[in-house]
Short mmCIF file of C-alpha atoms in Angstrom, two decimals:
data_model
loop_
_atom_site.label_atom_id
_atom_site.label_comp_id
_atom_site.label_asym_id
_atom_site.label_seq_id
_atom_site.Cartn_x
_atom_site.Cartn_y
_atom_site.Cartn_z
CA UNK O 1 0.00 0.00 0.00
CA UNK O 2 1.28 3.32 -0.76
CA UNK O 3 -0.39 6.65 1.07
CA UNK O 4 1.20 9.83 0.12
CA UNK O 5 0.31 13.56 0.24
CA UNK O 6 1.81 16.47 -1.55
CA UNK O 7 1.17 20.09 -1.58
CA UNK O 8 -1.64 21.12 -3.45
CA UNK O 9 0.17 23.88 -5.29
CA UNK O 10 1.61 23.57 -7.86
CA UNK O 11 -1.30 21.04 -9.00
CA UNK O 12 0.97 19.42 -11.31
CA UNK O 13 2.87 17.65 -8.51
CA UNK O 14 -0.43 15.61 -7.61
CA UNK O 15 -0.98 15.17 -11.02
CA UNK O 16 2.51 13.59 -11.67
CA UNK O 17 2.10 11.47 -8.57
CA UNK O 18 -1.46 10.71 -9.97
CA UNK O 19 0.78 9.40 -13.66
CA UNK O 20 3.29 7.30 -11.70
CA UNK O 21 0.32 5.13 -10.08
CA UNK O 22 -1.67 4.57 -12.68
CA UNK O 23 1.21 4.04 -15.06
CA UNK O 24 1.80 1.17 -12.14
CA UNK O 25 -2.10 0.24 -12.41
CA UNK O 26 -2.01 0.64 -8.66
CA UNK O 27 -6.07 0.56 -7.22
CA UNK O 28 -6.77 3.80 -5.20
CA UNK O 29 -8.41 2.68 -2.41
CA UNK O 30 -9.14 6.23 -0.68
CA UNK O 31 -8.28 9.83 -1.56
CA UNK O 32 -3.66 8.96 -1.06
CA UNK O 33 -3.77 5.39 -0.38
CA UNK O 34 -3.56 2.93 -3.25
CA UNK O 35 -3.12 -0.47 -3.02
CA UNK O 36 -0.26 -3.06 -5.47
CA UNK O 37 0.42 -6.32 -4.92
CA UNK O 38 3.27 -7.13 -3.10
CA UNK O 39 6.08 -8.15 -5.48
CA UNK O 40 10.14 -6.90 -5.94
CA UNK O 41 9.16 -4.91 -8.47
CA UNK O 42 6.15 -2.96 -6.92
CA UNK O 43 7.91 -2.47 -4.02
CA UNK O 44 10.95 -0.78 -5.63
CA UNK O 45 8.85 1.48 -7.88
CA UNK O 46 6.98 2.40 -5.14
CA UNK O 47 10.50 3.01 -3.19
CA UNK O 48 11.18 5.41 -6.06
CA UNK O 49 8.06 7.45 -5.70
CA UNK O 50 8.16 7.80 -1.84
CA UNK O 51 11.71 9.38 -2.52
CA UNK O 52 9.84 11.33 -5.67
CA UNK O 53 7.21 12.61 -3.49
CA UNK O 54 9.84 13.78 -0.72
CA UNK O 55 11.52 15.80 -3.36
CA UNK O 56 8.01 17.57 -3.92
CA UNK O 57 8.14 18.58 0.09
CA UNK O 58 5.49 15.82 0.20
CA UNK O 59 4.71 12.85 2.59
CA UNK O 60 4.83 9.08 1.50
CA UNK O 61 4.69 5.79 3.11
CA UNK O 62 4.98 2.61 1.97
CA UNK O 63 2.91 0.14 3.63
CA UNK O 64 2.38 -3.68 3.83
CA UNK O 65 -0.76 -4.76 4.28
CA UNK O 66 -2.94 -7.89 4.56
CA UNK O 67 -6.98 -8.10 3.65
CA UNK O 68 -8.48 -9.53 6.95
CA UNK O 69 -11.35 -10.07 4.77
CA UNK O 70 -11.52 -12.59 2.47
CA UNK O 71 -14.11 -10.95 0.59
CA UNK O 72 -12.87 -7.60 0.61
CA UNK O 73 -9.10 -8.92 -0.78
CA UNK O 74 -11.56 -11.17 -3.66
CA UNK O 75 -13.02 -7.75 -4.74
CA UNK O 76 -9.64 -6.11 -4.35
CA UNK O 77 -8.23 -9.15 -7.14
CA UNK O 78 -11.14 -8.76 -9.30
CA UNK O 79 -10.47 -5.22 -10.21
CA UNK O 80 -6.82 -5.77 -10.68
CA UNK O 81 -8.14 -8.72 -13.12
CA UNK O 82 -10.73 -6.34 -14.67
CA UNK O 83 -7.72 -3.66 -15.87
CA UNK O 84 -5.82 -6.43 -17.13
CA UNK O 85 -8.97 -7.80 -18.90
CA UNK O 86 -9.60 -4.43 -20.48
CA UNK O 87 -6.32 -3.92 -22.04
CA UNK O 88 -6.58 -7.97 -23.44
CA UNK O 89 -10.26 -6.82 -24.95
CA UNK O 90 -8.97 -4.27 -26.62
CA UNK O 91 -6.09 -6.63 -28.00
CA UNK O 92 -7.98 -8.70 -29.39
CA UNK O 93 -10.49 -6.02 -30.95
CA UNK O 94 -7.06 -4.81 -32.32
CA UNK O 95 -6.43 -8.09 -34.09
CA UNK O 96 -9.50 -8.32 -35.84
CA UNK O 97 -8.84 -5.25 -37.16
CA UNK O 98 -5.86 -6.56 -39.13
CA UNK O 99 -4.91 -4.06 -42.22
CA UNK O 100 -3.75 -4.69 -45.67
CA UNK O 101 -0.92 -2.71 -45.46
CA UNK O 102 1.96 -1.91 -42.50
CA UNK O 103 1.14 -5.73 -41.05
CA UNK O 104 4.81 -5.44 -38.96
CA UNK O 105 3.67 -1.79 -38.11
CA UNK O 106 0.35 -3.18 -36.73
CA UNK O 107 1.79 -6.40 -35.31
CA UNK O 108 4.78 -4.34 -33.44
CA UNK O 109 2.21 -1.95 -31.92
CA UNK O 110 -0.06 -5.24 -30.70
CA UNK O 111 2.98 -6.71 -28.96
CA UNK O 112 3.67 -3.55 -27.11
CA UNK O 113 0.36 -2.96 -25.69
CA UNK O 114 0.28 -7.09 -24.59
CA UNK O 115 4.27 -6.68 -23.01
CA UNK O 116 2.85 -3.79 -21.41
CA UNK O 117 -0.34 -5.63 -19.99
CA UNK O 118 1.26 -8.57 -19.03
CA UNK O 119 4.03 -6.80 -17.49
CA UNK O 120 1.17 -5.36 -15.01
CA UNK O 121 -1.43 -8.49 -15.14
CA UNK O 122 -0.03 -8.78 -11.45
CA UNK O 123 -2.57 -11.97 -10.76
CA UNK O 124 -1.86 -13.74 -13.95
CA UNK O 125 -5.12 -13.62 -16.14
CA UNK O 126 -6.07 -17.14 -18.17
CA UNK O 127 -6.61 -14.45 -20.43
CA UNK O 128 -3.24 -14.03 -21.47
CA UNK O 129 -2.77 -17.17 -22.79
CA UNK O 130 -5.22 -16.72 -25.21
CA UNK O 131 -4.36 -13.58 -26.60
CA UNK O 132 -0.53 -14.76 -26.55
CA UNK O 133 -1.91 -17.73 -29.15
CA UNK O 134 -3.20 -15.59 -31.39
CA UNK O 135 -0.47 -12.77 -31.34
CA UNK O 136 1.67 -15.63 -32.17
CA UNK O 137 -0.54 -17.10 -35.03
CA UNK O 138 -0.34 -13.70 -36.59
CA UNK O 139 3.38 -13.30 -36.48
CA UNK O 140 3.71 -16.78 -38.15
CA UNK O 141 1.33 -15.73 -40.69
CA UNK O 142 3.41 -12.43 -41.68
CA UNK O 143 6.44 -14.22 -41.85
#
């Protein structure tokens, strides 16, 4: 969990701060407290932004946290799953677009987005594996 406050002017600062977490797909769970799950890689870009938000004359803390409710941590999952499940919809809407021309232009740009949704599919969507089968049945077919 990550709760931070900065000053509210210049607005820009919350704004960047506001970039960095959803560029990390981190789940606001209350106005300065978001929640990621707890892996190396969270942690140390979360590491970064407490420093970043320091810098700003701002207040961060970096917590670790455990759902005492089953329920609650279910929910918490399932909208972690949903953005992941967004970004593979719109993969495969991309891939039945195919065009006639700039296939490796069009191809490139699909394998981009999916790195990028993978890279932050932090409870490992079946998805994935689906949209990885046909990303690869398209690349075979160009070659």
């Amino acid at each position: 969990m990550f709760q931070y406050s900065v000053p509210n002017k210049p607005s820009k600062l919350r704004v960047y701060v506001w970039r960095k977490l959803k560029a990390l797909r981190a789940e606001q769970l209350l106005e300065g407290l978001y929640a990621l799950p707890l892996t190396a890689k969270t942690t140390e870009q979360l590491e970064w932004l407490c420093a970043e938000v320091f810098e700003m004359s701002g207040e961060a803390v970096l917590w670790k946290s455990e759902c005492l409710s089953a329920l609650q941590e279910e929910k918490l999952i399932s909208r972690f799953g949903e953005e992941a499940h967004k970004g593979y919809r719109k993969i495969q809407e991309m891939l039945s677009q195919k065009p006639e021309e700039n296939q490796k232009a069009w191809l490139d740009n699909i394998m981009r987005l999916y790195a990028d949704i993978r890279y932050h599919d932090y409870f490992d969507t079946q998805q994935h594996y689906t949209i990885h089968t046909q990303i690869e049945k398209h690349y075979r077919e160009g070659k």
